[in-house]
Backbone as a ProteinNet text record, in pm:
[ID]
protein_1_A
[PRIMARY]
MPDAAATPATTPQGLPAGTTRHVLKPRPPFTGYAVAAVMSIAGAVLIVVDAARDWSNGWIALFAVVLALGIALALTATWSMFRMRLYVDLDAKGYHIHGAGQDRSGTWADVTRAALTESRSRLTLYHGQVRRTHIVRPGVGDPAEMDRMAADIAHRLDADRGYSQSPR
[TERTIARY]
-1225.9	-1317.4	-1404.8	-1416.8	-1494.5	-1642.9	-1707.9	-1851.2	-1923.5	-2027.6	-2100	-2168.6	-2211.7	-2278.8	-2179.4	-2052.1	-1951.8	-1901	-1917.4	-1870.5	-1982	-1959.4	-2065.9	-2089.4	-2215.5	-2250.5	-2203.2	-2156.9	-2110.6	-2174.3	-2174.7	-2223.9	-2111.6	-2140.8	-2034.2	-1923.6	-1953.9	-1854.2	-1768.8	-1795.8	-1720.8	-1775.4	-1895	-1957.9	-2041.5	-2068.4	-2157.2	-2296.1	-2363.1	-2497.4	-2589.8	-2676.8	-2769.9	-2714.2	-2589.3	-2525.7	-2530.6	-2566.7	-2562.9	-2456.8	-2389.6	-2286.3	-2330.1	-2329.3	-2355.6	-2223.5	-2185.7	-2060.2	-2093.4	-2052.2	-2072.5	-1941.6	-1945.1	-1821.8	-1845.5	-1742.6	-1758.4	-1762.5	-1814.7	-1811.4	-1668.3	-1632.9	-1496.4	-1465.4	-1343.4	-1304.7	-1271.8	-1375.7	-1357.6	-1271	-1285.3	-1204.6	-1056.8	-1026.7	-888.1	-831.1	-913.3	-867.6	-845	-932.6	-917.3	-789.2	-763.2	-641	-518.2	-524.9	-412.4	-387.2	-492.2	-477.1	-414.3	-461.3	-405.4	-257.5	-223.6	-83.3	4.4	-43.7	35.5	56.4	-51.4	-39.7	49.2	29.2	110.6	257.8	286	425.2	487.8	414	467.8	489.8	391.5	404.5	521.1	533.2	641.5	779.5	787	914.1	953.1	855.4	883.1	922	849.4	880.5	1019.1	1048.7	1179.2	1291.4	1273.2	1376.7	1393.9	1284.5	1292	1359.2	1345.4	1399.7	1533.1	1585.1	1715	1719.6	1613.8	1615.7	1707.8	1725.8	1817.4	1756.4	1843.5	1800.4	1717.6	1733.7	1653.3	1505.1	1470.9	1331.6	1278.7	1359.5	1316.8	1288	1373.3	1353.3	1222.9	1197.9	1074.9	951.3	953.7	839.6	822.4	933.3	925.3	858.9	887.3	822.5	672.4	632	488.8	423.1	488.4	436.8	424.3	526.5	525.1	415.8	396.6	291.1	152.4	133.7	6.3	-22.5	78	61.8	36.5	109.8	91.3	-49.4	-101.1	-237	-340.3	-323.8	-417.2	-413.3	-294.2	-282	-340	-316.9	-370.2	-522.7	-580.1	-726	-785.3	-722.2	-770	-755.5	-643.4	-620.3	-723.1	-754.1	-849.5	-989.3	-1026.1	-1157.3	-1172.1	-1068.8	-1074.4	-1058.9	-979.9	-954.3	-1076.8	-1160.9	-1278.3	-1400.4	-1388.9	-1502.6	-1536	-1665.8	-1714.7	-1801	-1769.9	-1843	-1933	-2061	-2157.3	-2213.1	-2175.7	-2222.7	-2336.6	-2449.3	-2567.5	-2603.5	-2631.8	-2681	-2795.1	-2842.9	-2958	-2926.5	-2800.8	-2763.9	-2731.8	-2672.2	-2633	-2562.1	-2477.1	-2408.8	-2258.8	-2182.6	-2038	-2001	-1947.1	-1908	-1756.1	-1697.6	-1551.6	-1509	-1384.8	-1330.1	-1327.8	-1252.5	-1240.3	-1199.7	-1111.9	-1061.8	-1158.3	-1259.3	-1358.2	-1367.1	-1402.4	-1431	-1523.6	-1653.9	-1753.2	-1854.5	-1912.6	-2016.8	-2113.3	-2229.1	-2329.8	-2438.7	-2528.5	-2638	-2768.8	-2864.5	-2995.5	-3069.5	-3045.2	-3112.1	-3075.4	-2955.7	-2911.7	-2964.6	-3008.2	-3054.1	-3199.4	-3223.7	-3359.3	-3432.4	-3354.4	-3414.9	-3311.5	-3358.7	-3271.2	-3335.6	-3252.8	-3305.6	-3210.4	-3267.9	-3192.2	-3219.2	-3113.8	-3132.5	-3206.8	-3265.7	-3343.6	-3257.9	-3131.5	-3041.3	-2988.9	-3019.7	-2976.3	-2823.7	-2759	-2613.5	-2566.5	-2656.1	-2616.6	-2732.1	-2700.5	-2796.3	-2747.8	-2835.7	-2798.2	-2869.8	-2792.4	-2847.6	-2841.1	-2956.4	-2964.3	-2956.1	-2873.8	-2858.7	-2899.9	-3028.7	-3077.3	-3073.9	-3061.9	-3068.4	-2938.7	-2824.8	-2696.8	-2615.1	-2594.7	-2501.6	-2562.3	-2479.8	-2521.6	-2412.9	-2454.8	-2363.6	-2405.9	-2315.5	-2345.9	-2279.8	-2357.4	-2305.8	-2316.2	-2202	-2198.5	-2153.4	-2228.5	-2196.2	-2068	-1965.1	-1839.1	-1850.4	-1790.4	-1793.4	-1936.3	-1962	-2098.4	-2174.9	-2111.3	-2168.3	-2298.8	-2360.9	-2482.9	-2598.3	-2694.7	-2806.7	-2891.4	-2896.3	-2975.4	-2920.7	-2789.8	-2730.6	-2767.4	-2773	-2816.4	-2961.5	-3046.1	-3186.1	-3196.6	-3118.6	-3120.6	-3072.7	-2966.9	-2914.9	-3016.3	-3081.5	-3182	-3298.8	-3343.4	-3451.8	-3408.9	-3284.8	-3232.4	-3223.5	-3177.2	-3168.2	-3307.1	-3405.2	-3541.6	-3598.2	-3573.4	-3620.3	-3556.3	-3426.1	-3356.5	-3398.8	-3424.2	-3474.8	-3613.3	-3700.3	-3833.6	-3823.6	-3736.8	-3720.9	-3667.5	-3575.8	-3519.6	-3626.8	-3721.7	-3826.5	-3950.1	-3948.9	-4059.2	-4174.8	-4151.5	-4257.7	-4268.3	-4388.6	-4411.4	-4410.5	-4353.3	-4351.2	-4460.6	-4539.3	-4640.1	-4767.5	-4835.8	-4961.5	-5072.7	-5172.9	-5284.6	-5384.1
1790.3	1826	1705.5	1666.1	1547.3	1567.8	1458	1458.6	1480.3	1565.8	1597.4	1473.2	1381.5	1261.4	1166.6	1172.3	1082.8	1134.2	1263.6	1321.5	1314.3	1244.7	1237.5	1373.8	1403.2	1530.3	1528	1643.1	1652.4	1773.1	1770.1	1882.3	1984.3	2103.8	2202.9	2153.6	2056.7	2002.1	1893.2	1863.2	1760.4	1620.9	1609.9	1480.2	1440.5	1312	1270.7	1333.3	1353.4	1412	1326.8	1391.7	1320.1	1289	1325.8	1302.1	1429.6	1414.8	1528.8	1502.3	1608.3	1596.8	1677.1	1610.9	1676.4	1682.1	1801.2	1821.2	1848.2	1756.1	1771.5	1820.2	1939.2	1997.6	2052.9	2051.8	2105.5	2257.3	2313.1	2458.4	2501.5	2624	2671.1	2664.5	2626.7	2616	2754.4	2828.7	2966	2974	2879.2	2881.3	2865.3	2773.6	2754.5	2878.9	2945.6	3068.7	3179.6	3186.6	3289.5	3266.6	3141.8	3110.4	3138.8	3102	3127.6	3277.2	3355.6	3501.4	3560.7	3518.5	3570.6	3534.1	3409	3365.6	3443.6	3459	3527.2	3674.5	3740.4	3882.6	3900.5	3817	3827.8	3803.8	3701.6	3673.8	3788.6	3845.2	3955.4	4080.6	4113.8	4232.3	4215.4	4097.5	4075.8	4077.9	4034	4042.2	4189.1	4272.5	4414.8	4481.5	4452.3	4510.2	4464.8	4337.7	4282.9	4353	4373.4	4439	4585.3	4651.1	4792.9	4810.1	4713.7	4726.2	4654.2	4597.2	4527.7	4414.4	4332.2	4215.4	4111.7	3999.8	3898.7	3829.2	3768.4	3697.7	3574.4	3522.2	3407	3438.8	3560.2	3601.6	3617.4	3672.2	3686.5	3549.1	3452.7	3316.8	3257.5	3276.9	3224.8	3289.2	3420.2	3488.8	3450.2	3423.5	3377	3239.6	3155.7	3023.7	3040	3130.9	3157.3	3205.6	3296.3	3345.2	3230.2	3147.6	3035.2	2934.4	2908.2	2815.6	2870.8	3000.5	3061.5	3047.6	3071.2	3056.6	2910.2	2819.7	2676.5	2631.4	2681.6	2646.1	2694.1	2815.5	2867.6	2783.3	2746	2663.8	2524.4	2467.1	2334.2	2336	2440.6	2451.6	2462.7	2540.5	2554.1	2422.8	2356.3	2228.6	2124.7	2121	2020.5	2045.4	2171.5	2201.1	2138.5	2147.1	2090.7	1939.1	1887.8	1743.8	1667.8	1732.5	1666	1669.8	1727.9	1732.3	1592	1566.1	1436.9	1462.4	1394.8	1411.3	1290.1	1316.2	1209.9	1235	1149.6	1160.3	1061.4	1110	1027.8	1030.6	913.1	906.7	805.2	776.9	687.9	544.5	503.8	366.3	347.1	450	431.7	553	526.9	633.5	604.4	710.9	700.6	802.2	753.3	837.4	840.5	960.2	969.4	1096.4	1095.1	1206.6	1172.4	1249.6	1230.1	1086.6	1028.8	893.8	782.6	811.3	710.5	697.1	579.4	554.9	433.6	461.5	354.6	384	278.9	297	179.2	198.1	93.5	130.5	36.8	59.6	76.1	144	163.8	32.2	-61.8	-191.6	-265.9	-242	-307.9	-240	-114.3	-39.3	-76.1	-125.2	-163.7	-54.4	35.4	141.8	250.6	373.1	485.2	557.3	595.5	663.1	773.7	889.2	1003.5	1017.6	1034.9	1048.7	1177.9	1182.5	1299.6	1426.2	1411.8	1527.3	1565.1	1482.7	1502.3	1503.2	1424.3	1415.2	1290.1	1192.8	1068.8	1015.2	973.3	907.9	764.9	668.3	528.1	466.2	400.7	324.2	176.5	111.6	-28.9	-115.4	-218.1	-315.9	-451.3	-476.6	-601.3	-596.5	-714.1	-725.1	-691	-700.8	-691.4	-568.1	-546.4	-443.1	-303.5	-206.6	-67.7	22.4	131.8	236.4	363.6	419.2	541	660.7	764.5	891.2	988.5	1023.2	1104.1	1245.2	1341.2	1482.1	1513.9	1566.7	1595.5	1714.4	1701.7	1810.2	1847	1972.9	2018.4	2019.5	2064.8	2060.7	2136.5	2119.1	2190.3	2091.3	2094.5	2000.7	2019.3	2139.6	2163.8	2082.9	2068.8	1988.2	1841.2	1794.5	1656.4	1637.5	1737.5	1729.9	1722.2	1805.9	1804.2	1669	1615.2	1486.1	1374.6	1376.9	1274.6	1280.4	1400.1	1413.9	1362.7	1392	1342.9	1190.7	1132.2	985.6	923.9	982.6	930.1	934.6	1045	1058.1	951.8	929.9	830.8	688.1	659.9	527.2	503.8	605.3	592.9	571.2	646.4	632	493.5	440.8	307.7	199.5	220.7	121.2	145.9	255.7	284.4	357	412.5	487.9	625.3	681	811.7	918.9	1032.6	1145.9	1246.9	1222.2	1320.1	1305.6	1419.8	1413.6	1354.8	1299.3	1235.3	1334.8
-3479.3	-3373.1	-3341	-3212.2	-3179.7	-3205.3	-3237.7	-3261.6	-3129	-3128.1	-3004.8	-2947.6	-3033.1	-2985.5	-2917.7	-2957.1	-2900	-2765.3	-2738.5	-2613.8	-2509.9	-2397.5	-2296.9	-2232.8	-2205.2	-2141.4	-1996.6	-1950.9	-1813.2	-1745.7	-1612.8	-1533.9	-1520.3	-1469.2	-1448.9	-1354.9	-1268	-1176.1	-1241.8	-1369.1	-1438.9	-1416.9	-1363.6	-1339.4	-1460.5	-1477.7	-1587.6	-1572.2	-1684.2	-1681.9	-1595.9	-1520.3	-1434.2	-1296.6	-1272.9	-1143.5	-1060.9	-934.9	-843.7	-738	-696.5	-593.4	-471.9	-358.7	-231.2	-156.9	-113.4	-41.8	104.1	189.4	332.7	391.2	447.5	499.8	639.3	721.4	856.9	854.3	960	973.5	1003.1	969.8	997.4	1146.9	1182	1323.5	1381.5	1416.4	1462.8	1588.5	1679.5	1801.5	1767.2	1676.3	1633.2	1568.6	1487.6	1424.1	1527.8	1628	1731.3	1811.7	1849.7	1925	1838.6	1711.7	1620.6	1605.8	1596.4	1583.4	1708.6	1825.2	1950.5	1961.4	1930.9	1939.8	1840.8	1719	1616.4	1650.5	1690	1724.7	1847.7	1949.6	2071	2038.8	1958.8	1921.4	1845.8	1750.2	1669.4	1755.7	1840.3	1925.8	2023	2081.7	2177.2	2110	1986.6	1913.8	1894	1855.9	1834.9	1967.1	2074.9	2205.9	2250.4	2231.3	2268.4	2192.7	2064	1983.5	2026.2	2063	2103.1	2239.3	2325.9	2462.1	2479.4	2376.1	2379.8	2482	2484.7	2570.4	2505.9	2569.2	2515.3	2393.3	2315.5	2195.1	2227.4	2346.4	2387.9	2389.5	2435.8	2436.1	2293.8	2206.1	2065.4	2005.6	2035	1983.6	2038.1	2166.9	2227.5	2163.2	2143.7	2084.8	1936.2	1868.7	1729.3	1722.6	1821.4	1827	1849.1	1937.1	1960.7	1831.6	1760	1631.8	1531.5	1521.4	1426.7	1462.5	1591.8	1633	1600	1614.3	1577.1	1428.5	1347.4	1201.7	1166.1	1229.9	1203.3	1241.8	1353	1395.5	1294.5	1243.4	1142.6	1015.1	971.5	850.9	871.9	989.3	1019.2	1024.9	1084.1	1090.1	950.1	864.7	726.9	651.1	666.4	598.2	641.9	772.2	821.8	767.2	746	688.5	550.1	469.9	335.1	338.1	429.1	438.6	486.8	567.3	623.6	531.4	414.4	322.4	274.3	266.8	219.3	96.6	-12	-137.5	-158	-185.2	-211.7	-351.4	-445.9	-583.6	-603.9	-654.9	-677	-824.4	-880.7	-1017.3	-1023.4	-1142.4	-1157.2	-1114.5	-1120.6	-1086.2	-938.8	-875.4	-736.6	-680.2	-581	-509.1	-502	-481.9	-461	-353.8	-243	-130.5	-127.6	-132.6	-129.8	-60.7	-15.2	61.5	208.7	286.5	431.7	464.8	383.3	409.5	372.7	293.7	257.2	106	62.3	-78.6	-85.7	-90.6	-93.9	-203.2	-256.4	-357	-351.6	-413.4	-418.1	-517.7	-540	-634.2	-558.4	-621	-558.5	-545.4	-635.3	-627.7	-499.1	-445.7	-322.2	-196.4	-207.2	-90	-61.4	61.5	99.3	176.8	237.7	317	341	358.1	394.6	512.1	609.4	728.1	771.5	806.1	854.3	1004	1083.4	1227.6	1259.2	1378.1	1418.3	1421.6	1459.8	1464	1325.9	1227.4	1088.5	1076.4	1160.1	1155.2	1082.1	1062.5	995	912.9	790.3	703.4	684.2	706	695.1	576.7	490.3	379.1	419.5	423.1	462.5	337.9	345.8	237.1	293.5	297.1	354.7	506.5	568.6	714.1	785.6	716.4	785.9	747.9	621	575.6	584.6	629.1	640.8	582.6	522.8	479.4	550.4	629.6	705.1	636.7	617.7	567.8	684.8	742	862.8	828	877	856.2	932.6	866.1	936.1	1030.1	1146.4	1243.1	1277.4	1293.5	1318.4	1186.7	1079.7	945.9	929.5	814	778	767.5	859.6	852	726.7	671.2	550.1	432.8	424.5	316.1	333.6	458.5	483.8	440.5	464.6	421.6	270	200.3	53	0.3	62.5	18.1	44.1	160.6	192.7	94.2	58.1	-39.6	-176.2	-214.8	-342.9	-343.1	-233.2	-223.4	-229.2	-158.7	-162	-303.6	-373.4	-512.1	-601.7	-585.2	-669	-634.4	-506.8	-469.7	-529.7	-522.8	-582.3	-732.9	-800.1	-944.9	-980	-900	-926.4	-914.2	-826.1	-804.6	-891	-968.1	-1058.3	-993.8	-874.6	-808.2	-870.7	-871.8	-931.4	-822.7	-852.6	-760.1	-793.4	-896.8	-939.6	-856.1	-828.3	-750.4	-835.4	-769.6	-842.8	-889.4
[MASK]
++++++++++++++++++++++++++++++++++++++++++++++++++++++++++++++++++++++++++++++++++++++++++++++++++++++++++++++++++++++++++++++++++++++++++++++++++++++++++++++++++++++++

């Protein structure tokens, strides 16, 4: 049995102790789901009507394609919701942004400023005069999660610089 001191502590998400994960995800594509439902139901109903009225097999094939396209649209909408998730892991040393085709990281010592846009759709980490790291909320997303992440980043930047968060 391994020694408890030799095993690093982890969070319930499997991250090292002291690390927080912010998951930025888009809202469900309700319009895509509605179109997929209409296509699927229409295709299925028309297949049944076609079979009951003895129409030609060409019509059955066409309605089967409509049904298949509706199902494919629903699956694609669901897949895109998971594919567009952006994970931002923050710890005492720095940040790691991954998911949605991105993989970036940096340290708090390199960050000179952090700013959240008024719409709360993008948080920018400034690294001196030139370099920027943008954390963009996918799709419409949840502005409250951006607020929580911005507060966490501000707290970690203050801690890295030795600033106190306690009232006087």
